[in-house]
Short mmCIF file of C-alpha atoms in Angstrom, two decimals:
data_model
loop_
_atom_site.label_atom_id
_atom_site.label_comp_id
_atom_site.label_asym_id
_atom_site.label_seq_id
_atom_site.Cartn_x
_atom_site.Cartn_y
_atom_site.Cartn_z
CA UNK A 691 -38.21 38.84 117.16
CA UNK A 692 -39.92 42.02 115.99
CA UNK A 693 -41.57 45.02 117.59
CA UNK A 694 -44.81 44.19 115.77
CA UNK A 695 -44.86 40.66 117.18
CA UNK A 696 -44.94 42.01 120.75
CA UNK A 697 -47.68 44.48 119.84
CA UNK A 698 -49.74 41.78 118.13
CA UNK A 699 -49.43 39.55 121.16
CA UNK A 700 -50.65 42.37 123.39
CA UNK A 701 -53.71 42.84 121.19
CA UNK A 702 -54.41 39.09 121.30
CA UNK A 703 -54.42 38.82 125.09
CA UNK A 704 -56.21 42.12 125.88
CA UNK A 705 -59.62 40.43 126.30
CA UNK A 706 -58.21 38.12 128.99
CA UNK A 707 -56.13 40.51 131.13
CA UNK A 708 -56.48 43.75 133.05
CA UNK A 709 -54.58 46.82 131.95
CA UNK A 710 -53.17 47.39 135.42
CA UNK A 711 -52.72 50.89 136.88
CA UNK A 712 -49.40 52.71 137.28
CA UNK A 713 -49.16 54.25 140.75
CA UNK A 714 -46.78 56.82 142.18
CA UNK A 715 -45.82 57.81 145.72
CA UNK A 716 -44.37 61.16 146.70
CA UNK A 717 -43.01 59.67 149.94
CA UNK A 718 -41.27 56.79 148.19
CA UNK A 719 -39.82 59.26 145.67
CA UNK A 720 -38.39 61.23 148.59
CA UNK A 721 -37.01 58.13 150.31
CA UNK A 722 -35.38 56.84 147.12
CA UNK A 723 -34.28 60.16 145.63
CA UNK A 724 -35.82 59.22 142.30
CA UNK A 725 -39.13 59.42 140.41
CA UNK A 726 -40.86 56.04 140.59
CA UNK A 727 -43.66 54.54 138.51
CA UNK A 728 -45.05 51.27 139.89
CA UNK A 729 -46.77 48.99 137.36
CA UNK A 730 -49.23 47.20 139.62
CA UNK A 731 -49.44 43.62 138.39
CA UNK A 732 -50.56 42.70 141.91
CA UNK A 733 -53.93 43.94 140.56
CA UNK A 734 -53.77 41.60 137.56
CA UNK A 735 -56.28 38.77 137.20
CA UNK A 736 -55.28 35.93 139.63
CA UNK A 737 -53.02 38.47 141.34
CA UNK A 738 -49.82 38.36 139.26
CA UNK A 739 -48.22 39.19 135.90
CA UNK A 740 -48.18 35.48 134.98
CA UNK A 741 -51.74 35.73 133.67
CA UNK A 742 -50.28 37.55 130.66
CA UNK A 743 -47.86 34.80 129.70
CA UNK A 744 -50.38 32.03 130.26
CA UNK A 745 -53.01 33.72 128.08
CA UNK A 746 -50.37 34.42 125.43
CA UNK A 747 -49.18 30.82 125.26
CA UNK A 748 -52.64 29.25 125.14
CA UNK A 749 -53.88 31.71 122.52
CA UNK A 750 -51.08 30.60 120.16
CA UNK A 751 -52.13 26.92 120.20
CA UNK A 752 -53.97 25.34 117.29
CA UNK A 753 -57.60 24.28 117.73
CA UNK A 754 -56.46 20.64 117.78
CA UNK A 755 -54.00 21.39 120.58
CA UNK A 756 -56.58 23.38 122.53
CA UNK A 757 -59.03 20.47 122.35
CA UNK A 758 -56.56 18.25 124.24
CA UNK A 759 -55.70 20.78 126.95
CA UNK A 760 -52.54 22.18 128.48
CA UNK A 761 -50.28 21.01 131.29
CA UNK A 762 -47.65 22.66 133.48
CA UNK A 763 -45.89 22.03 136.77
CA UNK A 764 -45.99 24.82 139.32
CA UNK A 765 -46.53 25.25 143.03
CA UNK A 766 -47.63 28.85 142.82
CA UNK A 767 -48.64 31.72 140.58
CA UNK A 768 -48.25 30.02 137.20
CA UNK A 769 -50.47 27.14 138.35
CA UNK A 770 -53.21 29.69 139.01
CA UNK A 771 -52.45 31.71 135.87
CA UNK A 772 -52.61 28.76 133.49
CA UNK A 773 -55.81 27.49 135.12
CA UNK A 774 -57.57 30.86 134.80
CA UNK A 775 -56.25 31.55 131.29
CA UNK A 776 -57.36 28.08 130.18
CA UNK A 777 -60.79 28.60 131.74
CA UNK A 778 -61.09 31.98 129.97
CA UNK A 779 -60.18 30.41 126.62
CA UNK A 780 -62.29 27.26 127.05
CA UNK A 781 -59.33 24.89 127.40
CA UNK A 782 -58.73 22.07 129.92
CA UNK A 783 -55.76 22.66 132.28
CA UNK A 784 -53.80 19.92 134.06
CA UNK A 785 -51.64 21.29 136.87
CA UNK A 786 -48.87 19.20 138.43
CA UNK A 787 -48.33 20.50 141.96
CA UNK A 788 -45.94 19.25 144.65
CA UNK A 789 -47.63 17.67 147.66
CA UNK A 790 -46.28 20.44 149.93
CA UNK A 791 -47.75 23.31 147.86
CA UNK A 792 -49.79 25.70 150.05
CA UNK A 793 -53.44 24.68 150.34
CA UNK A 794 -54.51 28.22 149.46
CA UNK A 795 -52.79 27.83 146.06
CA UNK A 796 -54.36 24.42 145.47
CA UNK A 797 -57.77 25.89 146.32
CA UNK A 798 -57.21 28.73 143.86
CA UNK A 799 -56.31 26.30 141.06
CA UNK A 800 -59.45 24.28 141.77
CA UNK A 801 -61.49 27.48 141.81
CA UNK A 802 -60.26 28.16 138.27
CA UNK A 803 -61.28 24.60 137.27
CA UNK A 804 -57.70 23.36 136.88
CA UNK A 805 -57.22 19.62 137.48
CA UNK A 806 -54.47 19.05 140.07
CA UNK A 807 -52.09 16.11 139.84
CA UNK A 808 -50.09 15.88 143.07
CA UNK A 809 -46.52 14.58 143.10
CA UNK A 810 -43.53 14.43 145.49
CA UNK A 811 -41.82 17.84 145.90
CA UNK A 812 -38.82 17.38 143.59
CA UNK A 813 -38.28 18.85 140.13
CA UNK A 814 -37.69 15.36 138.72
CA UNK A 815 -41.05 14.13 140.03
CA UNK A 816 -42.80 17.22 138.72
CA UNK A 817 -41.33 16.75 135.25
CA UNK A 818 -42.15 13.03 135.17
CA UNK A 819 -45.76 13.69 136.17
CA UNK A 820 -46.13 16.39 133.49
CA UNK A 821 -44.58 14.05 130.87
CA UNK A 822 -47.11 11.37 131.78
CA UNK A 823 -50.04 13.78 131.30
CA UNK A 824 -48.67 14.76 127.88
CA UNK A 825 -48.48 11.10 126.84
CA UNK A 826 -51.85 10.06 128.29
CA UNK A 827 -53.97 13.09 127.43
CA UNK A 828 -52.10 14.61 124.49
CA UNK A 829 -51.96 17.92 126.41
CA UNK A 830 -49.45 20.60 125.39
CA UNK A 831 -46.79 21.39 128.00
CA UNK A 832 -46.37 25.10 128.77
CA UNK A 833 -43.31 26.05 130.77
CA UNK A 834 -43.89 28.84 133.32
CA UNK A 835 -40.94 30.97 132.12
CA UNK A 836 -38.87 29.31 129.39
CA UNK A 837 -41.34 29.54 126.53
CA UNK A 838 -41.21 32.33 123.94
CA UNK A 839 -44.98 32.84 123.88
CA UNK A 840 -44.98 33.14 127.69
CA UNK A 841 -42.04 35.58 127.55
CA UNK A 842 -43.83 37.78 124.99
CA UNK A 843 -46.95 37.79 127.15
CA UNK A 844 -44.99 38.83 130.24
CA UNK A 845 -43.40 41.64 128.22
CA UNK A 846 -46.78 43.29 127.69
CA UNK A 847 -46.70 44.69 131.26
CA UNK A 848 -43.62 46.77 130.40
CA UNK A 849 -45.13 47.61 127.00
CA UNK A 850 -48.15 49.16 128.75
CA UNK A 851 -45.88 50.93 131.23
CA UNK A 852 -43.86 52.47 128.37
CA UNK A 853 -47.04 53.47 126.52
CA UNK A 854 -48.02 55.43 129.64
CA UNK A 855 -44.50 56.75 130.42
CA UNK A 856 -42.31 56.69 127.31
CA UNK A 857 -39.43 58.57 128.94
CA UNK A 858 -38.48 56.00 131.58
CA UNK A 859 -34.71 55.61 131.97
CA UNK A 860 -34.83 52.29 133.83
CA UNK A 861 -37.29 49.46 134.43
CA UNK A 862 -36.64 47.09 137.34
CA UNK A 863 -38.14 43.62 137.73
CA UNK A 864 -37.53 40.64 139.99
CA UNK A 865 -35.64 37.66 138.53
CA UNK A 866 -36.77 34.08 139.15
CA UNK A 867 -37.30 31.82 136.15
CA UNK A 868 -36.46 34.72 133.84
CA UNK A 869 -39.68 35.06 131.87
CA UNK A 870 -40.68 38.47 133.23
CA UNK A 871 -37.27 40.11 132.92
CA UNK A 872 -36.73 38.68 129.41
CA UNK A 873 -40.11 39.96 128.24
CA UNK A 874 -39.53 43.32 129.94
CA UNK A 875 -36.12 43.60 128.25
CA UNK A 876 -37.67 42.99 124.82
CA UNK A 877 -40.37 45.61 125.49
CA UNK A 878 -37.76 48.16 126.61
CA UNK A 879 -35.60 47.37 123.57
CA UNK A 880 -38.48 47.85 121.11
CA UNK A 881 -40.53 50.56 122.82
CA UNK A 882 -38.20 52.35 125.23
CA UNK A 883 -36.00 55.34 124.55
CA UNK A 884 -32.58 54.14 125.78
CA UNK A 885 -34.42 52.48 128.67
CA UNK A 886 -32.22 50.07 130.61
CA UNK A 887 -33.63 46.95 132.30
CA UNK A 888 -32.17 45.83 135.63
CA UNK A 889 -33.07 42.77 137.66
CA UNK A 890 -33.37 42.40 141.41
CA UNK A 891 -32.40 39.08 142.97
CA UNK A 892 -31.86 37.78 146.52
CA UNK A 893 -28.27 36.93 147.51
CA UNK A 894 -29.70 33.60 148.71
CA UNK A 895 -30.74 32.61 145.17
CA UNK A 896 -28.39 34.59 142.93
CA UNK A 897 -28.16 32.12 140.04
CA UNK A 898 -29.14 34.74 137.43
CA UNK A 899 -26.45 37.14 138.68
CA UNK A 900 -23.85 34.36 138.47
CA UNK A 901 -25.16 33.23 135.09
CA UNK A 902 -24.52 36.68 133.61
CA UNK A 903 -20.99 36.60 135.07
CA UNK A 904 -20.11 33.11 133.81
CA UNK A 905 -21.99 33.15 130.50
CA UNK A 906 -23.82 29.89 131.27
CA UNK A 907 -26.93 28.98 133.26
CA UNK A 908 -25.99 28.51 136.92
CA UNK A 909 -27.98 26.76 139.65
CA UNK A 910 -28.55 27.38 143.36
CA UNK A 911 -27.30 25.10 146.12
CA UNK A 912 -29.82 26.50 148.58
CA UNK A 913 -33.18 28.28 148.18
CA UNK A 914 -33.37 29.85 151.62
CA UNK A 915 -35.19 33.07 150.74
CA UNK A 916 -38.43 34.75 151.73
CA UNK A 917 -38.92 35.53 148.02
CA UNK A 918 -40.55 32.18 147.28
CA UNK A 919 -41.40 33.14 143.69
CA UNK A 920 -37.72 33.54 142.79
CA UNK A 921 -36.42 30.05 143.57
CA UNK A 922 -36.52 28.80 139.97
CA UNK A 923 -33.67 29.19 137.49
CA UNK A 924 -33.19 30.61 134.00
CA UNK A 925 -33.87 28.61 130.86
CA UNK A 926 -32.32 28.12 127.43
CA UNK A 927 -34.85 30.37 125.70
CA UNK A 928 -34.91 33.35 128.08
CA UNK A 929 -31.21 33.36 129.03
CA UNK A 930 -29.91 34.60 125.63
CA UNK A 931 -32.48 37.43 125.70
CA UNK A 932 -31.36 38.38 129.22
CA UNK A 933 -27.68 38.25 128.19
CA UNK A 934 -28.34 40.56 125.25
CA UNK A 935 -30.79 43.07 126.71
CA UNK A 936 -30.49 43.19 130.54
CA UNK A 937 -27.96 45.73 131.85
CA UNK A 938 -27.25 44.12 135.22
CA UNK A 939 -28.68 42.32 138.22
CA UNK A 940 -28.53 43.82 141.71
CA UNK A 941 -28.56 41.40 144.64
CA UNK A 942 -30.27 42.16 147.95
CA UNK A 943 -30.28 40.78 151.50
CA UNK A 944 -33.35 39.14 153.05
CA UNK A 945 -33.86 42.03 155.50
CA UNK A 946 -33.74 44.53 152.62
CA UNK A 947 -36.56 42.61 150.91
CA UNK A 948 -38.67 42.70 154.08
CA UNK A 949 -38.00 46.42 154.58
CA UNK A 950 -38.94 47.24 150.97
CA UNK A 951 -42.11 45.15 151.20
CA UNK A 952 -43.14 46.89 154.39
CA UNK A 953 -42.49 50.34 152.91
CA UNK A 954 -44.81 49.63 149.98
CA UNK A 955 -47.52 48.21 152.25
CA UNK A 956 -47.30 51.19 154.60
CA UNK A 957 -46.84 54.03 152.12
CA UNK A 958 -48.86 52.86 149.12
CA UNK A 959 -51.52 50.88 151.01
CA UNK A 960 -51.29 47.96 148.60
CA UNK A 961 -50.52 44.27 149.11
CA UNK A 962 -47.42 42.87 147.42
CA UNK A 963 -45.69 39.52 147.96
CA UNK A 964 -42.02 39.30 149.04
CA UNK A 965 -40.69 38.47 145.53
CA UNK A 966 -42.40 41.61 144.29
CA UNK A 967 -40.45 43.82 146.74
CA UNK A 968 -37.04 42.67 145.47
CA UNK A 969 -36.57 45.24 142.65
CA UNK A 970 -37.55 48.11 144.96
CA UNK A 971 -35.08 46.76 147.53
CA UNK A 972 -32.42 46.72 144.79
CA UNK A 973 -33.13 50.36 143.93
CA UNK A 974 -32.89 51.38 147.59
CA UNK A 975 -29.61 49.46 147.93
CA UNK A 976 -28.03 51.40 145.05
CA UNK A 977 -29.74 54.76 145.39
CA UNK A 978 -26.90 56.75 143.80
CA UNK A 979 -27.27 54.90 140.49
CA UNK A 980 -30.91 55.96 140.20
CA UNK A 981 -30.75 59.45 141.73
CA UNK A 982 -32.98 61.94 139.87
CA UNK A 983 -33.88 59.31 137.24
CA UNK A 984 -37.30 58.19 136.04
CA UNK A 985 -37.66 54.55 137.03
CA UNK A 986 -40.41 52.02 136.37
CA UNK A 987 -40.82 49.06 138.72
CA UNK A 988 -42.94 46.03 137.83
CA UNK A 989 -44.82 45.05 140.99
CA UNK A 990 -45.05 41.42 139.96
CA UNK A 991 -47.76 40.04 142.24
CA UNK A 992 -49.77 40.19 145.43
CA UNK A 993 -50.45 36.55 146.29
CA UNK A 994 -49.17 36.64 149.83
CA UNK A 995 -50.00 34.41 152.78
CA UNK A 996 -51.62 36.91 155.15
CA UNK A 997 -51.22 34.49 158.05
CA UNK A 998 -47.45 34.41 157.62
CA UNK A 999 -46.23 37.98 157.17
CA UNK A 1000 -42.54 38.79 157.82
CA UNK A 1001 -43.29 41.95 159.79
#
């Protein structure tokens, strides 16, 4: 993995993504005791950072692979990201979605011309359905987070953040499947100046925290968290990157996530989803660590169900 490879990938996907703004808030600086720079991926195309990874992965396929389409299994943001990226690049997208996926997410996938294949809501069923599409259609499977091309694409958000603010001392991201934090860690390693990367994770799904402790990929017994985007686990490709380049993971309570989400809605007047609030909640939980530091936070997405807010 080289610095140039990340830069090249950024140049490749630029036509398909927004360069999202970096916002600040004097009030949130006062509350946290630090200087915060929010990279607003909630303003990204399809509403989340995952557009970057999807565009990155599809752009690396051969023409023969592109002609047969791509397939993934996802109930949320990556389903939308792969559909829109595929549409932008003229590629067919097959999206395996569990039958209980929110209708609003299914509608979004259809709006981006993705073809939905519904399956029972278990990981085994999702994987079987995706395997079948690969065999029948010859489509290339793209994993939402455990794919190096996806990881490099996700890292371009932090790359842009560091281009704008090269003196950041920390960057915080949420941790779910591990693609965003792995990509962010590579960007900080190559483009930061002693910039540490820290993950935020709910206590309710703290598999990444436990994985760093044990040295092997752990799983969750329960997924009872409001941060619905963080219920997936790390993979064989992103875990070694996280082990090598991520300083630590801070766990937060459900109420801390809700409080952090509300603060950003109220003070910054922007919409973020619960998973997106987790790194800010982690910073507020351990204020002393970040006191008087310059901290970047990746606001990962804004695809929230407005009819089901936690406050």
